[in-house]
Short mmCIF file of C-alpha atoms in Angstrom, two decimals:
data_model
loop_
_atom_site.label_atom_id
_atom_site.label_comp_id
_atom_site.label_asym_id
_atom_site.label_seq_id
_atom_site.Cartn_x
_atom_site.Cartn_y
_atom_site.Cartn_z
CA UNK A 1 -68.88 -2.49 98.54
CA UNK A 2 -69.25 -0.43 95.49
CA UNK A 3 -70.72 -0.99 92.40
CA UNK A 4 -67.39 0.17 90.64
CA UNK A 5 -65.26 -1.89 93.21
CA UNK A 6 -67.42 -5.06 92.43
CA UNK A 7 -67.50 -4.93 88.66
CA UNK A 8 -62.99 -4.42 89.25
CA UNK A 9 -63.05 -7.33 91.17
CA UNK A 10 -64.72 -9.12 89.04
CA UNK A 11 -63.09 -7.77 85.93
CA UNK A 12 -59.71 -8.64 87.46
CA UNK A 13 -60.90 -12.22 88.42
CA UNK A 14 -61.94 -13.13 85.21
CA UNK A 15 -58.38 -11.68 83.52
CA UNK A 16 -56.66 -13.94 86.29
CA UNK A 17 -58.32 -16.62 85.20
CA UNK A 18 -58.39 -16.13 81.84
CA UNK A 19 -54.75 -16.26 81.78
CA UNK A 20 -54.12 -18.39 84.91
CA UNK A 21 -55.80 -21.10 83.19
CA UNK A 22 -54.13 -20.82 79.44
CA UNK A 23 -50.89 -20.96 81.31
CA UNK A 24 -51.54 -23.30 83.81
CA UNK A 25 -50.20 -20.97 86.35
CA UNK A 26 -53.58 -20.89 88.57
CA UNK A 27 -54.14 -17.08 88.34
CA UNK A 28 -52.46 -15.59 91.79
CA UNK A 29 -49.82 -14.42 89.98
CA UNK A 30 -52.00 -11.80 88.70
CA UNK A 31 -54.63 -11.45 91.35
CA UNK A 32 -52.65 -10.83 94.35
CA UNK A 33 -51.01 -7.89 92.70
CA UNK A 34 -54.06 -6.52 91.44
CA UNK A 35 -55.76 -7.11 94.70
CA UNK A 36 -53.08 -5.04 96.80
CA UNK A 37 -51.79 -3.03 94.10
CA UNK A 38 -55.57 -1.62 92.70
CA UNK A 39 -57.75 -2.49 94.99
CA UNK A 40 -55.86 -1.47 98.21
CA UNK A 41 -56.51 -4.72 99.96
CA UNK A 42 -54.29 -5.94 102.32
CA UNK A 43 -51.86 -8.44 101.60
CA UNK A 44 -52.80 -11.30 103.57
CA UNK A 45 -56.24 -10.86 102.95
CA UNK A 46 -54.78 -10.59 99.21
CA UNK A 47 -53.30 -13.65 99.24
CA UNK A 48 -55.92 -15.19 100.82
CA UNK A 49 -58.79 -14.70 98.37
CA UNK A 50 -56.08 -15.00 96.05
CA UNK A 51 -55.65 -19.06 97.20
CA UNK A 52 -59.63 -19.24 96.98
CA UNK A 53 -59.28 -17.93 93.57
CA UNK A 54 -56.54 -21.00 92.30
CA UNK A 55 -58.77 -23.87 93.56
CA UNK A 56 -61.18 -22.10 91.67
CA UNK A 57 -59.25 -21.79 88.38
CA UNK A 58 -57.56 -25.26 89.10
CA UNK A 59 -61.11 -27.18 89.53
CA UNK A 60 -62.67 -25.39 86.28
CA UNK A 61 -59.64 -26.27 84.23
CA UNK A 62 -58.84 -29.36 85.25
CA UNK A 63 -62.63 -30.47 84.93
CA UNK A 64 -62.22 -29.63 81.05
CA UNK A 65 -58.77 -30.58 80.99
CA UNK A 66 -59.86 -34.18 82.41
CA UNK A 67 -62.19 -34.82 79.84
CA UNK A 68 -59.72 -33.49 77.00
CA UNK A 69 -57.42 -36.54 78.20
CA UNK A 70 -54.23 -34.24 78.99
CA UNK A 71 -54.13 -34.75 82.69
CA UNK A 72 -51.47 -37.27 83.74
CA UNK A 73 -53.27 -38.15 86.68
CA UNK A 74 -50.64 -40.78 88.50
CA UNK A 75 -47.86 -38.32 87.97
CA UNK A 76 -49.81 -35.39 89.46
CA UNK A 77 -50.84 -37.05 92.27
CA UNK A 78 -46.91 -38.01 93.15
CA UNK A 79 -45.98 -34.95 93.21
CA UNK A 80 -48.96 -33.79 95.16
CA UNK A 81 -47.15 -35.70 97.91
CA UNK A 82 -44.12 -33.27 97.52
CA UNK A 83 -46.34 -29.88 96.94
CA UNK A 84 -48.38 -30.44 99.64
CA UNK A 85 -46.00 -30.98 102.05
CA UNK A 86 -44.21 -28.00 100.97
CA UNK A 87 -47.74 -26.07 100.86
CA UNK A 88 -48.81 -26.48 104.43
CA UNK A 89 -45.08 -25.55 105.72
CA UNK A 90 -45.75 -22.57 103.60
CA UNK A 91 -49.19 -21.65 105.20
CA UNK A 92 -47.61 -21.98 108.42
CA UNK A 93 -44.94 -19.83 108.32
CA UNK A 94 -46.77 -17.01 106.43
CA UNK A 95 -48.42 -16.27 109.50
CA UNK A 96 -45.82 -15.36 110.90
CA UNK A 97 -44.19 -12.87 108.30
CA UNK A 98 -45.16 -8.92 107.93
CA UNK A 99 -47.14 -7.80 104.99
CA UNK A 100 -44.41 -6.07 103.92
CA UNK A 101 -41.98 -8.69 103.72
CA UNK A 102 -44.60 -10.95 101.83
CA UNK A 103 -44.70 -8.06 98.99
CA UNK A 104 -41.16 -8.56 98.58
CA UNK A 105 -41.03 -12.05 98.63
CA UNK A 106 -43.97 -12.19 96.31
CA UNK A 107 -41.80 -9.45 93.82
CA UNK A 108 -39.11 -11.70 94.00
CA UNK A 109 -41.16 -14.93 92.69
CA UNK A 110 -42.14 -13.15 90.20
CA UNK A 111 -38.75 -12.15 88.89
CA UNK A 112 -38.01 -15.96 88.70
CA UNK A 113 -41.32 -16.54 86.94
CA UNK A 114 -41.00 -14.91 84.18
CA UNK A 115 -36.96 -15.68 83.73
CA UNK A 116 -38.35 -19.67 83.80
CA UNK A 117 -41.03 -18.26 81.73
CA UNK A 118 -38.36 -16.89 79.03
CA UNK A 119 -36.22 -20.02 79.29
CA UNK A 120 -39.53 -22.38 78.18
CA UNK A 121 -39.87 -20.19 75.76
CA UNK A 122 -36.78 -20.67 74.22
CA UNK A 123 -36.98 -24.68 75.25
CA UNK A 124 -40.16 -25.33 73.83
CA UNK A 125 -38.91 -25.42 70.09
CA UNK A 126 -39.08 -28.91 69.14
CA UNK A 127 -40.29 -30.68 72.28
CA UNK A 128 -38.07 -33.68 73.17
CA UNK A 129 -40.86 -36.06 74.31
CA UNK A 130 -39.55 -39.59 75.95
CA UNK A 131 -41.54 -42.76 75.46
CA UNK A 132 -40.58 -45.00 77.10
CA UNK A 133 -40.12 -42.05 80.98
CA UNK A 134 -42.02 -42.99 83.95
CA UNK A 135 -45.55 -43.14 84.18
CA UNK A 136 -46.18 -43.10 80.21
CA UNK A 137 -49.48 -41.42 78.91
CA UNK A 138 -50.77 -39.80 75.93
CA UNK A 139 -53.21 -37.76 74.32
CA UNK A 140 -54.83 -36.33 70.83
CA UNK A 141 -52.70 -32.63 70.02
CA UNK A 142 -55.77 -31.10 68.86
CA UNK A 143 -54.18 -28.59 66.94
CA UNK A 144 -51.71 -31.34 65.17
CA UNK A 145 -54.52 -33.98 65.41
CA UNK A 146 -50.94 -36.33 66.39
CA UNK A 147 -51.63 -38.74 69.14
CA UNK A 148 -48.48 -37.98 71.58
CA UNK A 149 -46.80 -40.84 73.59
CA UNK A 150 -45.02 -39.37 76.18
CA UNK A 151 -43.05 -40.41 79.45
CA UNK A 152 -41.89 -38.78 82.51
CA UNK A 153 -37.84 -38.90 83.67
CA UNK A 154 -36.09 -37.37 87.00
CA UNK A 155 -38.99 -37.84 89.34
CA UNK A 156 -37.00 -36.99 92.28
CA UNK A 157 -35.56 -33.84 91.00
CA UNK A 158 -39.03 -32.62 90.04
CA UNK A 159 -40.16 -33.58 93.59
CA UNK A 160 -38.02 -31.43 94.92
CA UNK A 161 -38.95 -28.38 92.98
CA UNK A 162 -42.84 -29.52 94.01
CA UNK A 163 -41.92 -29.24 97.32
CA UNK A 164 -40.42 -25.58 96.65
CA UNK A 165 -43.99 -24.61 94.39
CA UNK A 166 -46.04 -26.06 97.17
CA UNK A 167 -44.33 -23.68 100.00
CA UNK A 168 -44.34 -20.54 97.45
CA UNK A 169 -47.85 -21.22 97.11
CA UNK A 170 -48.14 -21.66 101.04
CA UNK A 171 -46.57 -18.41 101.28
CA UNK A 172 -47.82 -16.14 98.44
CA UNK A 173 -51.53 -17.61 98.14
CA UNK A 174 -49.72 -18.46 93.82
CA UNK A 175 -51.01 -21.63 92.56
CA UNK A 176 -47.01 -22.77 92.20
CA UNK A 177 -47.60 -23.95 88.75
CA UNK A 178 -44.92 -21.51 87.38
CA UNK A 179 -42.91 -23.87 88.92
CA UNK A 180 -44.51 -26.63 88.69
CA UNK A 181 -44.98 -26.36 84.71
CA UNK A 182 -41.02 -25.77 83.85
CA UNK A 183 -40.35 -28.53 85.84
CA UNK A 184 -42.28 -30.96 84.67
CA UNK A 185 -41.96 -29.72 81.16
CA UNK A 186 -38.17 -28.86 81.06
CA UNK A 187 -36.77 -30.89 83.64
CA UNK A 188 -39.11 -34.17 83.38
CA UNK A 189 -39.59 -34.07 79.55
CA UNK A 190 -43.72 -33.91 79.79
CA UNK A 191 -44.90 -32.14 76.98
CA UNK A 192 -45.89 -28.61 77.42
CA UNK A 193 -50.04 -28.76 76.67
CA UNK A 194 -49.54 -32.29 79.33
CA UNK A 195 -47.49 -30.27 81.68
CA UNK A 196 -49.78 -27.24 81.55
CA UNK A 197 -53.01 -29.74 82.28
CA UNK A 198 -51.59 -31.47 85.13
CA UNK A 199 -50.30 -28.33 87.09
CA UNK A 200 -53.88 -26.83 86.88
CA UNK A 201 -54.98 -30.61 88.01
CA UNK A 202 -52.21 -30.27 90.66
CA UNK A 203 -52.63 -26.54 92.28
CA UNK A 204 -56.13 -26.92 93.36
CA UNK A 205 -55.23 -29.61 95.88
CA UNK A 206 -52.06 -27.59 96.58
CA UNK A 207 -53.84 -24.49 97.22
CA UNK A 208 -56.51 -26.37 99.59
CA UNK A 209 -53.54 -27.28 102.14
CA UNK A 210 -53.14 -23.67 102.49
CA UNK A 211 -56.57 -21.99 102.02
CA UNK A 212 -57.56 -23.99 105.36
CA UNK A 213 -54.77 -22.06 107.12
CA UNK A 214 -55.72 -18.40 105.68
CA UNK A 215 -59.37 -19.01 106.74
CA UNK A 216 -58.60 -20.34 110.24
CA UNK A 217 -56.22 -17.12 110.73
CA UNK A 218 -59.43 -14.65 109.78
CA UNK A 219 -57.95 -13.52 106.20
CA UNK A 220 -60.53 -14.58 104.38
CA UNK A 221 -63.35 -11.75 103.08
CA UNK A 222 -66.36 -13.48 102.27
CA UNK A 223 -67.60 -10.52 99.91
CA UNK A 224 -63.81 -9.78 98.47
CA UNK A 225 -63.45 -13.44 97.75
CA UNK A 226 -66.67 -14.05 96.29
CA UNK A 227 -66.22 -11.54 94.30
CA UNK A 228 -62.63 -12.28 92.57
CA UNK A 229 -64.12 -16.00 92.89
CA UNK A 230 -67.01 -15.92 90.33
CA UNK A 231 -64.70 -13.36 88.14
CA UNK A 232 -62.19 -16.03 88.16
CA UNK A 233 -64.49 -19.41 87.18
CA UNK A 234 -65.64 -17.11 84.56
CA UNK A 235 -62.25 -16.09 83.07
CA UNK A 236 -60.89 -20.24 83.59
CA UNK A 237 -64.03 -21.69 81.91
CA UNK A 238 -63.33 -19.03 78.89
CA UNK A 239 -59.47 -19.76 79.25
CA UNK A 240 -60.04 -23.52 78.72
CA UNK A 241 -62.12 -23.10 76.10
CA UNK A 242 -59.85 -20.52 73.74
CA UNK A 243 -56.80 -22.15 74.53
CA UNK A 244 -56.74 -24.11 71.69
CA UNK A 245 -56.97 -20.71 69.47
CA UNK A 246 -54.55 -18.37 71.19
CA UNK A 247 -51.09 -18.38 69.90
CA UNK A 248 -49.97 -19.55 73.24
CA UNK A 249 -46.09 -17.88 72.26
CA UNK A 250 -47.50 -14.71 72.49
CA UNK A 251 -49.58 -14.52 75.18
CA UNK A 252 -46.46 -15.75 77.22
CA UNK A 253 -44.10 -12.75 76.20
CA UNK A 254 -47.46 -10.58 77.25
CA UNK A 255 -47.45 -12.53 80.31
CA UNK A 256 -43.71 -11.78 81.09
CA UNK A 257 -43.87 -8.29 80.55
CA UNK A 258 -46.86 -8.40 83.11
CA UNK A 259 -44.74 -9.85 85.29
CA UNK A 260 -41.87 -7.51 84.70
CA UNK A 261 -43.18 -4.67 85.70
CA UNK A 262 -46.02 -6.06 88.02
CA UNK A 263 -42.73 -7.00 90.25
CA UNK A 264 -40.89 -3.60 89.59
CA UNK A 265 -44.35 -1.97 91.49
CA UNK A 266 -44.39 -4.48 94.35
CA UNK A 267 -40.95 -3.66 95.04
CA UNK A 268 -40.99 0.25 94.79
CA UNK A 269 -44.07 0.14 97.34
CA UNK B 1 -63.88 -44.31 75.28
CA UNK B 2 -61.40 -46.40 76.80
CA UNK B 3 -61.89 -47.11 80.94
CA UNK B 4 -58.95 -44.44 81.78
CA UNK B 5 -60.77 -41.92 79.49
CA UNK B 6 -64.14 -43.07 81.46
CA UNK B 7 -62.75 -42.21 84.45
CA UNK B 8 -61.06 -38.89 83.71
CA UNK B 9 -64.76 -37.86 82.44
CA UNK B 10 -66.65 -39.04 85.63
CA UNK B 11 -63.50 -36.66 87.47
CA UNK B 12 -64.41 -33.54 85.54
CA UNK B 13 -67.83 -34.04 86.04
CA UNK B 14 -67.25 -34.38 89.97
CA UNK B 15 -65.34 -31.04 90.07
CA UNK B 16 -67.78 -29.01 88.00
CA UNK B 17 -70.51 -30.27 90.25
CA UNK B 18 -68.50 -28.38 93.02
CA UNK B 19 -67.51 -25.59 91.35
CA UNK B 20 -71.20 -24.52 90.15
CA UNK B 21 -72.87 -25.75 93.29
CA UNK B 22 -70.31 -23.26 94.93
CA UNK B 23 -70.58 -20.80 92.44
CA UNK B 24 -74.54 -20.34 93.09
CA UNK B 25 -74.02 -19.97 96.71
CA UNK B 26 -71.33 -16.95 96.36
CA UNK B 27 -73.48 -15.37 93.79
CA UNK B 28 -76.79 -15.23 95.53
CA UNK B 29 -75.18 -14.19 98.83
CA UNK B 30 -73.47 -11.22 96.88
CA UNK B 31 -77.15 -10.89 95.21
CA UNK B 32 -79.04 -10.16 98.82
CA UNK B 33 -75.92 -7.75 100.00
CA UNK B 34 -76.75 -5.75 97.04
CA UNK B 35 -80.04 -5.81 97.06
CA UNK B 36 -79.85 -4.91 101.42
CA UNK B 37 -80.37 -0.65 101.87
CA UNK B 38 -77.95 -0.84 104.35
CA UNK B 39 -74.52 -2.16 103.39
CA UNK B 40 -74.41 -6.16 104.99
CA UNK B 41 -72.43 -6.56 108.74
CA UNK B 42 -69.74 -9.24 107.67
CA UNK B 43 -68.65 -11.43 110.86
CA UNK B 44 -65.42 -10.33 112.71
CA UNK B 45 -63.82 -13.43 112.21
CA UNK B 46 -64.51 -16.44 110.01
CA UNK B 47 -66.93 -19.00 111.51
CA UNK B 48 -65.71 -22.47 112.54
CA UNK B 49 -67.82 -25.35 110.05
CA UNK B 50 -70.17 -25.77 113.16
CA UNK B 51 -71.20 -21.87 113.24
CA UNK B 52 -71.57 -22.52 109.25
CA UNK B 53 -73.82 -25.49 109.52
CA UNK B 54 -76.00 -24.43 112.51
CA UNK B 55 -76.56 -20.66 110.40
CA UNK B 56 -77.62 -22.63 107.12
CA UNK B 57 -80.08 -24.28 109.45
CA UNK B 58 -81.28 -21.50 111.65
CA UNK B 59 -83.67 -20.36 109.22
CA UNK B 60 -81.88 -17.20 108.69
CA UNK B 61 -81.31 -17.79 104.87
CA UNK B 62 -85.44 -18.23 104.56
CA UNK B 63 -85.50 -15.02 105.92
CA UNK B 64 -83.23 -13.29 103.07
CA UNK B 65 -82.04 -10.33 105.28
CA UNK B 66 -78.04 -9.23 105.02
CA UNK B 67 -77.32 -11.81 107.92
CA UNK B 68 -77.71 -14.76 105.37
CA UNK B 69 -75.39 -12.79 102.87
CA UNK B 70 -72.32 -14.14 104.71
CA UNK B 71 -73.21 -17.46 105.66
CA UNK B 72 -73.94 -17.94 101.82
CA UNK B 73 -70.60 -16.88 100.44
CA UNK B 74 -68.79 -18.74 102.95
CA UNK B 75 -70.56 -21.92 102.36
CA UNK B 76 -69.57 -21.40 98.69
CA UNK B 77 -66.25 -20.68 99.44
CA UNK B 78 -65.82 -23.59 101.69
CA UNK B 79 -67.32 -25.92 99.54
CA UNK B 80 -65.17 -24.93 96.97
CA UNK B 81 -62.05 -25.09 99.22
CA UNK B 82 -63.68 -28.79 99.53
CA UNK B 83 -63.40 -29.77 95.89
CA UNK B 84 -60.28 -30.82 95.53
CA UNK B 85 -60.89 -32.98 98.54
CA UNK B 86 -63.47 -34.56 96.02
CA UNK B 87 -60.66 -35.02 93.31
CA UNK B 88 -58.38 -36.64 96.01
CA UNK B 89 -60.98 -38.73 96.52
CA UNK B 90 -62.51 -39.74 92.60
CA UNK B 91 -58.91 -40.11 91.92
CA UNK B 92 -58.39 -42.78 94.78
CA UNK B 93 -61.68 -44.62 93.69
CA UNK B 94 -60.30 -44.31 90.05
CA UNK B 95 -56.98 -46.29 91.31
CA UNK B 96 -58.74 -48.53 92.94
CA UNK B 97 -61.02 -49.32 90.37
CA UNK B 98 -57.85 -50.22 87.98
CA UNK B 99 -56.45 -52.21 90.86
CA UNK B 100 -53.77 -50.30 91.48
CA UNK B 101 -52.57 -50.38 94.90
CA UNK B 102 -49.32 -48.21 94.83
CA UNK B 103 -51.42 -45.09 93.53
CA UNK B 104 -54.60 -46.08 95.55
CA UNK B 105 -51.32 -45.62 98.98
CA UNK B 106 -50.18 -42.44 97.08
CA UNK B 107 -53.46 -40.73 96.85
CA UNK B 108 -54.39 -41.72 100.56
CA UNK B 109 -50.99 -40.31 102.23
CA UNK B 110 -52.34 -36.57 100.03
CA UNK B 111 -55.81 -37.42 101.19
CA UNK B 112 -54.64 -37.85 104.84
CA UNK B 113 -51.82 -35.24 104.84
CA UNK B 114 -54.79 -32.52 103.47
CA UNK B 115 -57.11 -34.04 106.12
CA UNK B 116 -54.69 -33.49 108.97
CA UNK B 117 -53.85 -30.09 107.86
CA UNK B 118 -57.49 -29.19 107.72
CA UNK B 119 -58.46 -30.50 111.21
CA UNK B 120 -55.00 -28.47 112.57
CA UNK B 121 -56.50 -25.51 110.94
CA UNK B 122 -60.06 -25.68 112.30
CA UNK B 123 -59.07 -26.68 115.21
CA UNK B 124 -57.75 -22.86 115.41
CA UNK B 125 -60.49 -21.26 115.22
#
């Protein structure tokens, strides 16, 4: 490998994670386009590095995350039953699709992602947060300095749409936290910084059920992965650290526009 | 520092144990490929855990030629594809620590269905 094609790899890592961890997304979102779309890889091998890549982001953030308090650990791990179900019917059945129809599929996801994307957007003025939900928790708003009580409410509902995050990520080596955050934000009434915590908690363990699969199959590139690897724990241990500074609004209308027309390429391929 | 807060710190210290034990391994594999003249021969498919284990004890990474390249980044990259085993795991000895014997069932039917999953997958190789 190049000198240029290393420093790209890791530059794109590091953006991946950068954002992957503000957003609680996991970082494949970005990656796997980058990875087919600039550096020419192939898309399984794409998607992958591009599963390596969210355990990575998910065990930086959630290490920080964990120690900041904002990690609902018993509802994560519920709906870990759910995603990883989901995740290792996912992993299966990739195998068995074309590159080609992977791109598409990945496009598509991302059309969705950045419509939920919009739609939190628009929900999260004035979060509605439930006491007295399922599986209550809280933790210190650092940039209120409030201490939020906070409840969870339609478990099953948000179950299901684990399931559905955990076979996307299966599928599309995507950490399934742009699922899993709307869900548990819009649908179960977590708040969003909460929400955003215990998807990156979640998608690690997700991503594993999968990564296993990809590396049995031969996908996995140990010089491609190390690569976007290291770029990516760099970018999540920044990503953790600035969140509390970044006008998170913002960066999510950046993010959609990524999205936009990241999704417009895949599909014109 | 309440015991829930206790635990979530021992958590995030388990992971980042992981992730920078991993981390060293990827980046001094990628430091002898670039330092070989002659760009490193990477495997033609990915080696089974056994292969993994036997290289890291075969005295090739002593030697520091491109052949221990490999085996370094895919120990990193395996032991990082173990860490959230390790969370599964802290977060079951967390439950059970609190007593708590619905979450302590909940985090071993993840911890078995990830277990099962890997073994399937190895098992393919």
């Amino acid at each position: 490998m190049s000198f240029p094609s290393f420093l790209s790899l890791l530059a794109g890592g590091f953006a991946a994670g950068v954002f992957g961890t503000l957003l609680g997304l996991g970082g494949g979102l970005f990656l796997v386009p980058f990875l087919v779309i600039v550096v020419g890889v192939p898309m399984h091998q794409a998607v992958a590095t591009s599963i390596i890549a969210v355990i990575a982001t998910s065990s930086t953030g959630a290490s920080i995350y964990l120690e900041r308090g904002l990690v609902n650990i018993r509802l994560g791990m519920l709906l870990e039953v759910a995603t990883v179900i989901g995740a290792i019917a996912g992993g299966l059945t990739a195998s068995a699709l074309s590159g080609e129809v992977l791109a598409k599929l990945f496009a598509a996801i991302m059309l969705v992602a950045a419509a939920l994307m919009i739609r939190r957007l628009r929900e999260d003025r004035g979060e509605e947060v439930i006491p007295n939900g399922a599986f209550p928790a809280q933790f210190t708003d650092e940039a209120t300095g409030n201490v939020v009580r906070y409840g969870a409410r339609r478990i099953p509902a948000t179950m299901a749409i684990s399931f559905l995050a955990g076979n996307v990520s299966g599928l599309l080596g995507i950490g399934g936290g742009v699922f899993k955050v709307p869900a548990m934000h819009l649908l179960s009434g977590v708040p969003l910084k909460a929400a955003t915590a215990t998807s990156n908690f979640m998608i690690g363990v997700t991503a594993t059920a999968s990564a296993f699969i990809y590396f049995a199959h031969g996908h996995l590139n140990p010089v491609l992965a190390s690569c976007a690897t290291l770029g990516v724990l760099g970018g999540s241990f920044v990503g953790t650290h600035i969140s509390r500074r970044v006008h998170s609004e913002l960066l999510a209308w950046v993010f959609i526009v990524v999205l936009l027309v990241v999704s417009l390429q895949m599909f014109l391929r | 520092m309440d015991r829930e807060q206790k635990y979530q710190h021992l958590m995030g210290r388990v992971l980042r144990v992981g992730v920078i034990a991993s981390s060293l391994l990827m980046t001094a594999g990628l430091v002898i490929a670039a330092v070989q003249s002659s760009p490193v021969p990477l495997p033609e498919r990915n080696p089974s855990l056994g292969e993994l284990i036997r290289q890291l004890f075969s005295g090739q990474l002593t030697s520091m030629t491109g052949a221990a390249a490999p085996t370094l980044m895919f120990t990193g990259l395996v032991l990082l594809m173990f860490t959230p085993f390790l969370r599964v795991v802290t977060t079951f000895f967390v439950f059970w620590k609190e007593r708590d014997g619905r979450f302590m069932a909940i985090a071993t039917v993840v911890f078995l269905l990830l277990a099962a999953q890997v073994a399937y997958s190895l098992s393919q190789l």
